[in-house]
Amino acid sequence: MRTLALAVTVSAVISAGCRDQQPVQPTASAGPAYLISDGAHNGNAHFFFLQPLAPDPSALFHAGTFNSKLSPVVEVCILTGDPSSGSAVDCMTSGGAPVLVFGPAPMALDATHQQYARNWDTKSPTLLDPSKFYRILVRGAPRGTALGFLDVDPVDRGMKNLRTGDVVQFQDGRTLPINLRIEDGAFGSTNPDHVERVVRDVATTVTTNTGFAGASFPDNWLPQAARNAGINQVVLIVERIPVGPGTNDPTCLQSGLMEREGCYRFRTDPDLHDFGPFSQLVTAGVCVESPNLIGNPNAPPFELHRRVEVEGAPAGPTIDLAEVAAPFLTCANFGPTPPSIGTINSGSVLDLASVGWHALVRGIGRLVTPDALHAFDLGAGGSTDGFSRIGWARHVTMTKVGGTDGDSAIAGTAVTPDPAVCLTLTHHGVSSPLGNEPVTFTVTTGAGTVGGLQAVTVNTDVGAGCAHAPWVLGTTPGPNTLTA
């Protein structure tokens, strides 16, 4: 009787893409058809197949980064053809799903050796066909991103490494040990303030390594459609997004609202957006740049907001989250990305919708300077039925007072009436004037003065939420502009 084993191909992979941002999952068209993809073969730099499937890759490990907070799964599919032929191959599918001969099977943590392990009984439940080829894939959760994979070929007597010619015998003639290492960053996190951890469909609380952000899950939170698809766990990835000058993002949500840090990306692997909203609301928690104001009912109200990302950029509506406490956070040492979010030159000028005045020719602008930081009625958390970018914002709109725009005056004299704006705050769906809020009026062209200076700050009145300042035009006829 013929004894089957597996020949493992460890020839080099040529994979396209940036390993710094997302786990690399080479496709058949991205390089040689015969693949092993891991950190030792141009794949995910934080994932490694270990002996006996591959030569010892320990020289490439990132010391101190083994992630023991996962529960990876391994599966084996039948390939559509012979990878050595050079033709594109992939897992055979049936009804849109890969045809598996093994798994997805959970792997056991071996903390002593900093690895995950699973034995594959190559004769159960499906016998190997010596005329076919197979692919071993490892994921963080069923239907998740493949962290790495390798193609195997049944041969006589043992597992032959086609690169070295070595043959590894099956244990007891049928069992193949699959050992691997997964490090922090395997799921694409690049910011030091992050977490990558398994979350099942049970009550769980997870925070980043700093404690500045996290999520609290109730029982039975997974979308029902995800459960129906066989997803019983996900990998939660939370990482901070630096914002402000010198970063890729001017603000977290890029919403046109007043925003404050922190800013974090919450996501899962597999991505649950295709399966509908969470079955139960999840509490997302994010620290703010003035944590001493959390829970202070007298400070101006900010709310956690969520905005989806498309190819890494915020898109679609900004959704405010119902306020809840987030006692699982540790915010005492939290601070903004230097310089502070939304700053322009010096001070703490925050971005709002444009407001401007026309004097003689035209004027444009706005710029509002708010208080130090704003409060959160109940705490630094928000209830959400989905994940994406999450950060702090408040709904404030600025409008020009009618009759204060488009006026003219003799050079060197004051415009009548004074330019004026009103601020309106919307909190929990209720709009009200925003009083006692500083507004900075600035002369931008024309060499005039506002309040006797090039710029002046005036607080809005408590009743109407409006502010105004006297504007004297420059002595040279021509366009004068003012921003507020």
Short mmCIF file of C-alpha atoms in Angstrom, two decimals:
data_model
loop_
_atom_site.label_atom_id
_atom_site.label_comp_id
_atom_site.label_asym_id
_atom_site.label_seq_id
_atom_site.Cartn_x
_atom_site.Cartn_y
_atom_site.Cartn_z
CA MET A 1 0.00 0.00 0.00
CA ARG A 2 1.33 3.43 -0.93
CA THR A 3 2.15 5.79 1.94
CA LEU A 4 1.48 9.47 1.26
CA ALA A 5 3.39 12.39 2.65
CA LEU A 6 3.62 16.04 1.68
CA ALA A 7 6.28 17.87 -0.22
CA VAL A 8 6.55 21.45 0.90
CA THR A 9 7.62 24.12 -1.49
CA VAL A 10 9.74 26.84 0.06
CA SER A 11 10.89 28.58 -3.09
CA ALA A 12 11.03 32.36 -2.77
CA VAL A 13 7.90 34.45 -3.24
CA ILE A 14 7.78 37.68 -5.17
CA SER A 15 4.87 39.57 -3.61
CA ALA A 16 3.59 43.01 -4.47
CA GLY A 17 2.31 45.56 -1.99
CA CYS A 18 3.45 47.45 1.08
CA ARG A 19 4.06 45.22 4.08
CA ASP A 20 4.05 48.21 6.42
CA GLN A 21 0.31 48.81 6.21
CA GLN A 22 -1.57 45.55 5.86
CA PRO A 23 -0.88 41.84 6.08
CA VAL A 24 0.38 40.64 2.73
CA GLN A 25 -1.63 37.92 1.05
CA PRO A 26 0.03 37.16 -2.30
CA THR A 27 -2.26 35.87 -5.01
CA ALA A 28 -1.44 33.42 -7.74
CA SER A 29 -0.97 36.28 -10.20
CA ALA A 30 1.40 38.19 -7.90
CA GLY A 31 4.35 35.84 -8.31
CA PRO A 32 5.38 32.20 -8.71
CA ALA A 33 2.48 29.77 -8.55
CA TYR A 34 4.35 27.54 -6.11
CA LEU A 35 4.34 29.56 -2.91
CA ILE A 36 5.24 29.79 0.68
CA SER A 37 4.24 33.13 2.09
CA ASP A 38 5.51 34.23 5.48
CA GLY A 39 8.02 36.60 7.04
CA ALA A 40 10.94 34.56 5.73
CA HIS A 41 9.62 34.52 2.16
CA ASN A 42 8.53 38.06 1.32
CA GLY A 43 5.16 37.73 2.99
CA ASN A 44 3.72 39.08 6.23
CA ALA A 45 6.78 40.25 8.18
CA HIS A 46 5.17 39.27 11.51
CA PHE A 47 4.10 35.71 10.62
CA PHE A 48 6.35 32.66 10.31
CA PHE A 49 5.91 28.99 9.53
CA LEU A 50 8.20 26.98 11.79
CA GLN A 51 9.93 23.61 11.58
CA PRO A 52 9.28 21.03 10.27
CA LEU A 53 7.27 22.84 7.57
CA ALA A 54 10.00 25.41 6.93
CA PRO A 55 13.63 26.00 7.82
CA ASP A 56 14.27 27.75 11.13
CA PRO A 57 13.35 31.46 10.59
CA SER A 58 14.24 32.64 14.12
CA ALA A 59 16.91 35.04 12.87
CA LEU A 60 14.08 37.11 11.41
CA PHE A 61 11.93 37.26 14.56
CA HIS A 62 11.16 40.60 16.20
CA ALA A 63 12.19 40.04 19.79
CA GLY A 64 9.54 40.59 22.43
CA THR A 65 6.63 40.83 19.99
CA PHE A 66 5.09 37.34 20.11
CA ASN A 67 1.30 37.79 20.36
CA SER A 68 -0.22 35.32 22.78
CA LYS A 69 -3.68 36.95 22.72
CA LEU A 70 -4.88 35.25 19.55
CA SER A 71 -6.64 32.05 18.59
CA PRO A 72 -5.63 31.44 14.95
CA VAL A 73 -7.24 28.83 12.75
CA VAL A 74 -5.62 26.66 10.09
CA GLU A 75 -7.28 25.19 7.04
CA VAL A 76 -6.20 23.19 4.01
CA CYS A 77 -7.80 23.57 0.59
CA ILE A 78 -7.46 21.68 -2.67
CA LEU A 79 -5.68 23.71 -5.34
CA THR A 80 -7.06 24.11 -8.85
CA GLY A 81 -3.91 22.72 -10.41
CA ASP A 82 -0.22 22.02 -10.21
CA PRO A 83 1.54 25.13 -8.88
CA SER A 84 4.83 24.04 -10.44
CA SER A 85 3.32 24.41 -13.92
CA GLY A 86 3.58 28.20 -13.66
CA SER A 87 -0.13 28.65 -14.27
CA ALA A 88 -2.21 30.64 -11.82
CA VAL A 89 -3.71 28.43 -9.12
CA ASP A 90 -5.96 29.04 -6.15
CA CYS A 91 -8.22 27.11 -3.84
CA MET A 92 -10.97 25.16 -5.58
CA THR A 93 -14.38 26.57 -4.71
CA SER A 94 -17.90 25.24 -4.44
CA GLY A 95 -20.78 27.64 -4.06
CA GLY A 96 -18.28 30.47 -3.64
CA ALA A 97 -16.53 28.80 -0.69
CA PRO A 98 -13.11 27.07 -0.82
CA VAL A 99 -13.13 23.29 -0.89
CA LEU A 100 -11.42 22.30 2.35
CA VAL A 101 -9.98 18.96 3.36
CA PHE A 102 -9.12 20.20 6.83
CA GLY A 103 -10.34 22.99 9.10
CA PRO A 104 -10.80 25.74 9.83
CA ALA A 105 -9.35 24.24 13.01
CA PRO A 106 -8.28 26.25 16.07
CA MET A 107 -4.61 26.17 16.97
CA ALA A 108 -3.27 25.72 20.50
CA LEU A 109 -1.02 28.25 22.21
CA ASP A 110 2.42 26.99 23.18
CA ALA A 111 3.51 29.92 25.34
CA THR A 112 6.76 28.25 26.36
CA HIS A 113 8.00 28.11 22.78
CA GLN A 114 6.11 31.25 21.67
CA GLN A 115 4.22 29.50 18.93
CA TYR A 116 0.83 28.13 17.93
CA ALA A 117 0.48 24.47 16.98
CA ARG A 118 -1.99 22.06 15.40
CA ASN A 119 -1.61 18.50 14.15
CA TRP A 120 -3.21 17.72 10.81
CA ASP A 121 -4.39 14.14 10.45
CA THR A 122 -3.86 13.76 6.72
CA LYS A 123 -6.14 10.70 6.57
CA SER A 124 -9.14 12.19 8.36
CA PRO A 125 -11.69 13.45 7.65
CA THR A 126 -10.58 13.49 4.00
CA LEU A 127 -7.95 11.25 2.46
CA LEU A 128 -5.35 13.03 0.37
CA ASP A 129 -5.43 12.52 -3.36
CA PRO A 130 -1.85 11.98 -4.62
CA SER A 131 -2.80 13.54 -7.96
CA LYS A 132 -3.78 16.86 -6.37
CA PHE A 133 -2.00 19.73 -4.66
CA TYR A 134 -2.98 21.44 -1.42
CA ARG A 135 -2.58 24.81 0.29
CA ILE A 136 -2.23 25.32 4.05
CA LEU A 137 -3.62 28.70 5.13
CA VAL A 138 -3.59 30.38 8.54
CA ARG A 139 -6.08 33.07 9.57
CA GLY A 140 -6.79 34.98 12.74
CA ALA A 141 -10.41 33.83 12.59
CA PRO A 142 -12.64 31.87 10.19
CA ARG A 143 -13.04 33.82 6.93
CA GLY A 144 -10.37 36.28 8.00
CA THR A 145 -7.32 37.49 6.10
CA ALA A 146 -4.75 34.79 5.37
CA LEU A 147 -1.68 35.65 7.41
CA GLY A 148 0.38 33.19 5.42
CA PHE A 149 0.17 29.99 3.43
CA LEU A 150 2.22 27.31 1.77
CA ASP A 151 1.54 24.79 -0.98
CA VAL A 152 2.13 21.10 -0.37
CA ASP A 153 2.37 18.07 -2.60
CA PRO A 154 1.69 14.44 -1.52
CA VAL A 155 4.78 12.26 -2.04
CA ASP A 156 5.98 8.89 -0.85
CA ARG A 157 7.48 8.25 2.61
CA GLY A 158 7.66 11.79 3.94
CA MET A 159 7.49 15.49 3.44
CA LYS A 160 10.06 16.64 0.97
CA ASN A 161 11.36 20.18 1.08
CA LEU A 162 11.66 20.88 -2.62
CA ARG A 163 14.22 23.59 -2.01
CA THR A 164 16.61 21.60 0.19
CA GLY A 165 15.66 18.05 -0.78
CA ASP A 166 15.11 17.11 2.87
CA VAL A 167 12.34 14.66 3.65
CA VAL A 168 10.36 14.88 6.90
CA GLN A 169 8.41 11.78 7.86
CA PHE A 170 4.82 12.07 9.04
CA GLN A 171 4.28 11.38 12.70
CA ASP A 172 2.66 7.91 13.02
CA GLY A 173 2.51 7.75 9.24
CA ARG A 174 -0.33 10.25 8.91
CA THR A 175 0.05 13.32 11.14
CA LEU A 176 1.61 16.57 10.01
CA PRO A 177 2.55 19.05 12.77
CA ILE A 178 1.82 22.66 11.82
CA ASN A 179 3.73 25.16 13.96
CA LEU A 180 3.86 28.90 13.48
CA ARG A 181 4.68 32.22 15.11
CA ILE A 182 2.45 35.33 15.03
CA GLU A 183 3.84 38.65 16.21
CA ASP A 184 2.32 41.99 17.13
CA GLY A 185 1.67 43.85 13.88
CA ALA A 186 0.62 40.78 11.90
CA PHE A 187 -2.80 42.36 11.36
CA GLY A 188 -1.43 45.63 10.04
CA SER A 189 -1.04 47.84 13.12
CA THR A 190 1.78 50.35 12.72
CA ASN A 191 1.21 52.82 15.60
CA PRO A 192 2.86 51.86 18.92
CA ASP A 193 -0.48 52.55 20.67
CA HIS A 194 -2.52 49.54 19.49
CA VAL A 195 -3.94 46.12 20.22
CA GLU A 196 -4.50 42.99 18.12
CA ARG A 197 -6.50 40.43 20.06
CA VAL A 198 -9.11 37.74 19.55
CA VAL A 199 -12.69 38.54 20.60
CA ARG A 200 -15.34 35.84 20.70
CA ASP A 201 -19.11 36.18 20.90
CA VAL A 202 -19.02 36.60 24.68
CA ALA A 203 -18.59 39.49 27.08
CA THR A 204 -15.04 40.80 26.65
CA THR A 205 -13.16 44.03 27.33
CA VAL A 206 -10.06 44.93 25.34
CA THR A 207 -7.80 47.99 25.53
CA THR A 208 -4.73 49.10 23.64
CA ASN A 209 -1.37 48.61 25.29
CA THR A 210 -1.53 52.16 26.66
CA GLY A 211 -5.10 51.86 27.97
CA PHE A 212 -6.02 55.01 26.00
CA ALA A 213 -8.65 53.28 23.83
CA GLY A 214 -10.60 50.06 23.80
CA ALA A 215 -13.96 48.36 23.56
CA SER A 216 -16.31 46.45 25.84
CA PHE A 217 -18.36 43.71 24.20
CA PRO A 218 -21.52 42.12 25.61
CA ASP A 219 -22.57 38.52 25.07
CA ASN A 220 -23.95 37.68 21.60
CA TRP A 221 -22.67 40.84 19.94
CA LEU A 222 -21.63 39.33 16.60
CA PRO A 223 -23.97 40.05 13.67
CA GLN A 224 -26.32 37.14 13.05
CA ALA A 225 -25.25 36.98 9.42
CA ALA A 226 -21.64 36.53 10.56
CA ARG A 227 -22.65 33.66 12.84
CA ASN A 228 -24.57 32.10 9.95
CA ALA A 229 -21.38 32.31 7.88
CA GLY A 230 -19.44 30.33 10.48
CA ILE A 231 -17.70 33.29 12.12
CA ASN A 232 -17.50 32.63 15.86
CA GLN A 233 -14.65 35.03 16.64
CA VAL A 234 -12.77 37.97 15.18
CA VAL A 235 -9.47 39.67 15.72
CA LEU A 236 -10.05 43.17 17.08
CA ILE A 237 -7.52 45.73 15.87
CA VAL A 238 -7.49 49.16 17.52
CA GLU A 239 -4.73 51.67 16.81
CA ARG A 240 -4.20 55.36 17.25
CA ILE A 241 -4.27 57.66 14.23
CA PRO A 242 -1.90 60.65 14.57
CA VAL A 243 -3.61 63.84 13.41
CA GLY A 244 -2.68 67.45 12.82
CA PRO A 245 0.28 69.18 11.15
CA GLY A 246 2.99 66.82 9.98
CA THR A 247 0.64 63.82 9.71
CA ASN A 248 -1.51 62.35 6.96
CA ASP A 249 -4.73 63.54 8.60
CA PRO A 250 -5.53 67.17 9.48
CA THR A 251 -8.23 65.95 11.88
CA CYS A 252 -9.60 62.57 12.85
CA LEU A 253 -13.00 62.62 11.20
CA GLN A 254 -12.37 65.45 8.69
CA SER A 255 -15.99 66.28 9.35
CA GLY A 256 -16.11 70.07 9.36
CA LEU A 257 -17.05 69.85 13.05
CA MET A 258 -15.04 71.02 16.03
CA GLU A 259 -12.82 68.05 16.83
CA ARG A 260 -10.50 66.98 19.63
CA GLU A 261 -8.14 64.06 20.06
CA GLY A 262 -7.93 61.12 20.58
CA CYS A 263 -8.47 59.46 17.28
CA TYR A 264 -8.47 55.68 16.85
CA ARG A 265 -9.21 53.20 14.10
CA PHE A 266 -11.37 50.29 15.26
CA ARG A 267 -11.68 47.32 12.91
CA THR A 268 -12.07 43.57 12.90
CA ASP A 269 -10.61 40.73 10.90
CA PRO A 270 -12.67 39.45 9.20
CA ASP A 271 -14.32 42.75 8.36
CA LEU A 272 -17.87 42.63 9.70
CA HIS A 273 -19.25 45.46 7.57
CA ASP A 274 -20.52 42.94 5.02
CA PHE A 275 -22.59 41.18 7.71
CA GLY A 276 -24.64 44.10 8.99
CA PRO A 277 -24.66 45.89 12.35
CA PHE A 278 -23.64 44.26 15.60
CA SER A 279 -26.42 42.26 17.23
CA GLN A 280 -25.77 44.09 20.51
CA LEU A 281 -24.32 47.57 20.98
CA VAL A 282 -20.61 47.67 21.83
CA THR A 283 -19.02 50.37 23.98
CA ALA A 284 -16.10 52.06 22.26
CA GLY A 285 -13.86 54.13 24.52
CA VAL A 286 -11.36 56.81 23.52
CA CYS A 287 -9.42 59.13 25.83
CA VAL A 288 -9.47 62.88 25.22
CA GLU A 289 -6.71 65.44 25.38
CA SER A 290 -8.00 66.92 28.66
CA PRO A 291 -9.03 63.79 30.58
CA ASN A 292 -9.76 65.72 33.79
CA LEU A 293 -12.92 67.06 32.15
CA ILE A 294 -14.47 63.63 31.56
CA GLY A 295 -17.77 63.48 33.40
CA ASN A 296 -17.80 67.24 34.13
CA PRO A 297 -21.38 68.40 33.40
CA ASN A 298 -20.35 72.07 33.26
CA ALA A 299 -17.88 71.84 30.38
CA PRO A 300 -19.01 72.33 26.75
CA PRO A 301 -20.27 69.03 25.33
CA PHE A 302 -18.23 66.93 22.92
CA GLU A 303 -19.44 63.53 21.75
CA LEU A 304 -17.74 60.48 20.32
CA HIS A 305 -18.37 60.20 16.60
CA ARG A 306 -17.80 57.44 14.06
CA ARG A 307 -16.99 57.79 10.39
CA VAL A 308 -16.28 54.99 7.96
CA GLU A 309 -13.05 54.77 6.01
CA VAL A 310 -12.69 54.10 2.30
CA GLU A 311 -9.13 53.15 1.33
CA GLY A 312 -7.85 54.73 4.54
CA ALA A 313 -9.67 58.06 4.19
CA PRO A 314 -12.81 59.18 6.09
CA ALA A 315 -15.94 59.10 3.95
CA GLY A 316 -19.70 59.25 4.32
CA PRO A 317 -21.71 60.72 7.18
CA THR A 318 -20.32 61.41 10.65
CA ILE A 319 -22.39 59.51 13.21
CA ASP A 320 -22.56 60.63 16.83
CA LEU A 321 -22.56 57.85 19.41
CA ALA A 322 -24.80 57.67 22.46
CA GLU A 323 -22.71 58.57 25.51
CA VAL A 324 -21.80 55.85 27.99
CA ALA A 325 -19.12 55.42 30.61
CA ALA A 326 -15.86 53.71 29.68
CA PRO A 327 -14.28 52.83 33.04
CA PHE A 328 -11.90 50.38 31.36
CA LEU A 329 -9.77 53.27 29.99
CA THR A 330 -6.67 54.73 31.65
CA CYS A 331 -6.53 58.37 30.52
CA ALA A 332 -4.37 60.19 33.08
CA ASN A 333 -1.34 60.43 30.79
CA PHE A 334 -3.13 60.89 27.48
CA GLY A 335 -2.20 63.87 25.33
CA PRO A 336 -2.66 65.13 21.79
CA THR A 337 -0.41 64.50 18.85
CA PRO A 338 2.02 67.45 18.95
CA PRO A 339 1.11 70.06 17.87
CA SER A 340 -2.47 69.94 19.12
CA ILE A 341 -5.19 68.85 16.72
CA GLY A 342 -6.45 71.57 14.44
CA THR A 343 -3.89 74.18 15.42
CA ILE A 344 -2.93 76.78 12.87
CA ASN A 345 0.34 78.55 13.66
CA SER A 346 0.06 79.48 17.35
CA GLY A 347 -2.93 79.18 19.64
CA SER A 348 -5.70 76.63 19.35
CA VAL A 349 -7.74 77.73 16.36
CA LEU A 350 -10.14 75.01 15.24
CA ASP A 351 -11.58 74.47 11.81
CA LEU A 352 -15.23 75.29 11.11
CA ALA A 353 -17.33 76.02 8.05
CA SER A 354 -16.30 79.18 6.25
CA VAL A 355 -17.78 82.54 7.15
CA GLY A 356 -16.68 85.84 5.65
CA TRP A 357 -17.47 89.46 4.94
CA HIS A 358 -17.26 91.55 1.83
CA ALA A 359 -15.87 95.04 2.33
CA LEU A 360 -15.36 97.21 -0.75
CA VAL A 361 -14.58 94.17 -2.88
CA ARG A 362 -14.72 90.84 -1.09
CA GLY A 363 -13.83 89.13 2.17
CA ILE A 364 -13.59 85.52 3.18
CA GLY A 365 -13.00 83.37 6.17
CA ARG A 366 -13.57 82.22 9.64
CA LEU A 367 -11.55 80.79 12.51
CA VAL A 368 -12.94 80.07 15.92
CA THR A 369 -10.90 79.65 19.09
CA PRO A 370 -12.72 77.39 21.58
CA ASP A 371 -12.17 76.67 25.25
CA ALA A 372 -9.37 74.47 26.52
CA LEU A 373 -11.27 71.20 26.36
CA HIS A 374 -14.71 70.01 26.47
CA ALA A 375 -16.70 67.73 28.58
CA PHE A 376 -18.51 64.53 28.19
CA ASP A 377 -21.66 64.17 30.19
CA LEU A 378 -21.21 60.54 31.21
CA GLY A 379 -17.70 59.46 30.27
CA ALA A 380 -15.26 58.75 27.47
CA GLY A 381 -17.36 56.07 25.78
CA GLY A 382 -19.99 55.73 23.08
CA SER A 383 -22.36 52.95 22.08
CA THR A 384 -21.85 51.73 18.53
CA ASP A 385 -23.23 49.04 16.22
CA GLY A 386 -20.15 49.10 13.99
CA PHE A 387 -16.47 50.02 13.86
CA SER A 388 -14.44 52.56 11.89
CA ARG A 389 -12.61 55.77 12.81
CA ILE A 390 -13.78 57.03 16.18
CA GLY A 391 -12.96 60.42 17.66
CA TRP A 392 -14.32 63.41 19.57
CA ALA A 393 -16.28 66.23 17.95
CA ARG A 394 -19.08 68.63 18.65
CA HIS A 395 -21.63 70.02 16.24
CA VAL A 396 -21.04 73.78 16.10
CA THR A 397 -22.07 75.91 13.14
CA MET A 398 -21.13 79.52 12.48
CA THR A 399 -23.36 81.91 10.55
CA LYS A 400 -22.93 85.55 9.56
CA VAL A 401 -25.39 88.02 10.97
CA GLY A 402 -27.52 89.48 8.18
CA GLY A 403 -26.62 92.98 7.08
CA THR A 404 -22.98 92.76 8.23
CA ASP A 405 -21.61 91.47 4.92
CA GLY A 406 -20.96 93.27 1.63
CA ASP A 407 -20.80 96.75 3.14
CA SER A 408 -18.51 99.59 2.15
CA ALA A 409 -16.96 102.61 3.81
CA ILE A 410 -14.52 105.42 3.12
CA ALA A 411 -10.87 104.36 3.39
CA GLY A 412 -9.63 104.70 6.96
CA THR A 413 -13.13 104.68 8.50
CA ALA A 414 -15.25 102.05 10.22
CA VAL A 415 -17.65 99.70 8.45
CA THR A 416 -21.21 99.96 9.73
CA PRO A 417 -22.61 97.77 11.19
CA ASP A 418 -19.81 95.73 12.79
CA PRO A 419 -19.15 92.32 11.24
CA ALA A 420 -20.86 89.73 13.44
CA VAL A 421 -21.28 85.95 13.68
CA CYS A 422 -23.44 83.61 15.73
CA LEU A 423 -22.51 80.10 16.93
CA THR A 424 -25.05 77.29 17.31
CA LEU A 425 -24.32 74.08 19.21
CA THR A 426 -26.21 70.86 18.48
CA HIS A 427 -26.02 68.26 21.23
CA HIS A 428 -28.16 65.10 21.31
CA GLY A 429 -30.24 66.53 18.47
CA VAL A 430 -31.07 69.77 20.30
CA SER A 431 -29.74 73.08 18.92
CA SER A 432 -29.01 76.11 21.10
CA PRO A 433 -26.89 79.31 20.95
CA LEU A 434 -23.31 78.73 22.03
CA GLY A 435 -22.48 81.54 24.42
CA ASN A 436 -19.25 82.53 26.09
CA GLU A 437 -17.26 81.04 23.21
CA PRO A 438 -14.26 83.07 21.97
CA VAL A 439 -14.30 84.11 18.31
CA THR A 440 -11.17 85.56 16.74
CA PHE A 441 -11.67 88.27 14.10
CA THR A 442 -8.61 88.79 11.88
CA VAL A 443 -7.85 91.34 9.16
CA THR A 444 -6.47 89.38 6.21
CA THR A 445 -6.08 92.05 3.49
CA GLY A 446 -6.34 95.81 3.26
CA ALA A 447 -4.15 96.76 6.26
CA GLY A 448 -7.12 97.83 8.36
CA THR A 449 -7.76 97.04 12.01
CA VAL A 450 -10.37 95.10 13.94
CA GLY A 451 -10.90 96.16 17.54
CA GLY A 452 -7.89 98.45 17.06
CA LEU A 453 -5.58 95.52 16.24
CA GLN A 454 -4.73 93.16 13.38
CA ALA A 455 -6.76 90.50 15.25
CA VAL A 456 -9.05 90.55 18.25
CA THR A 457 -10.86 87.84 20.23
CA VAL A 458 -14.40 88.46 21.41
CA ASN A 459 -16.62 86.08 23.39
CA THR A 460 -20.09 85.33 22.10
CA ASP A 461 -22.88 86.66 24.28
CA VAL A 462 -24.63 84.15 26.51
CA GLY A 463 -28.14 84.73 25.23
CA ALA A 464 -27.80 84.76 21.45
CA GLY A 465 -24.37 83.16 20.98
CA CYS A 466 -23.24 86.07 18.78
CA ALA A 467 -20.05 88.18 18.69
CA HIS A 468 -19.05 91.32 16.79
CA ALA A 469 -16.04 93.64 16.52
CA PRO A 470 -15.45 97.13 15.02
CA TRP A 471 -13.65 97.01 11.67
CA VAL A 472 -11.76 100.05 10.34
CA LEU A 473 -10.72 99.78 6.70
CA GLY A 474 -7.22 100.48 5.49
CA THR A 475 -6.26 103.91 4.16
CA THR A 476 -5.58 102.68 0.63
CA PRO A 477 -8.73 102.16 -1.48
CA GLY A 478 -9.22 98.59 -2.62
CA PRO A 479 -10.32 95.22 -1.32
CA ASN A 480 -10.41 94.64 2.43
CA THR A 481 -11.08 91.21 3.92
CA LEU A 482 -11.78 89.95 7.39
CA THR A 483 -12.05 86.45 8.80
CA ALA A 484 -13.73 85.22 11.95
#
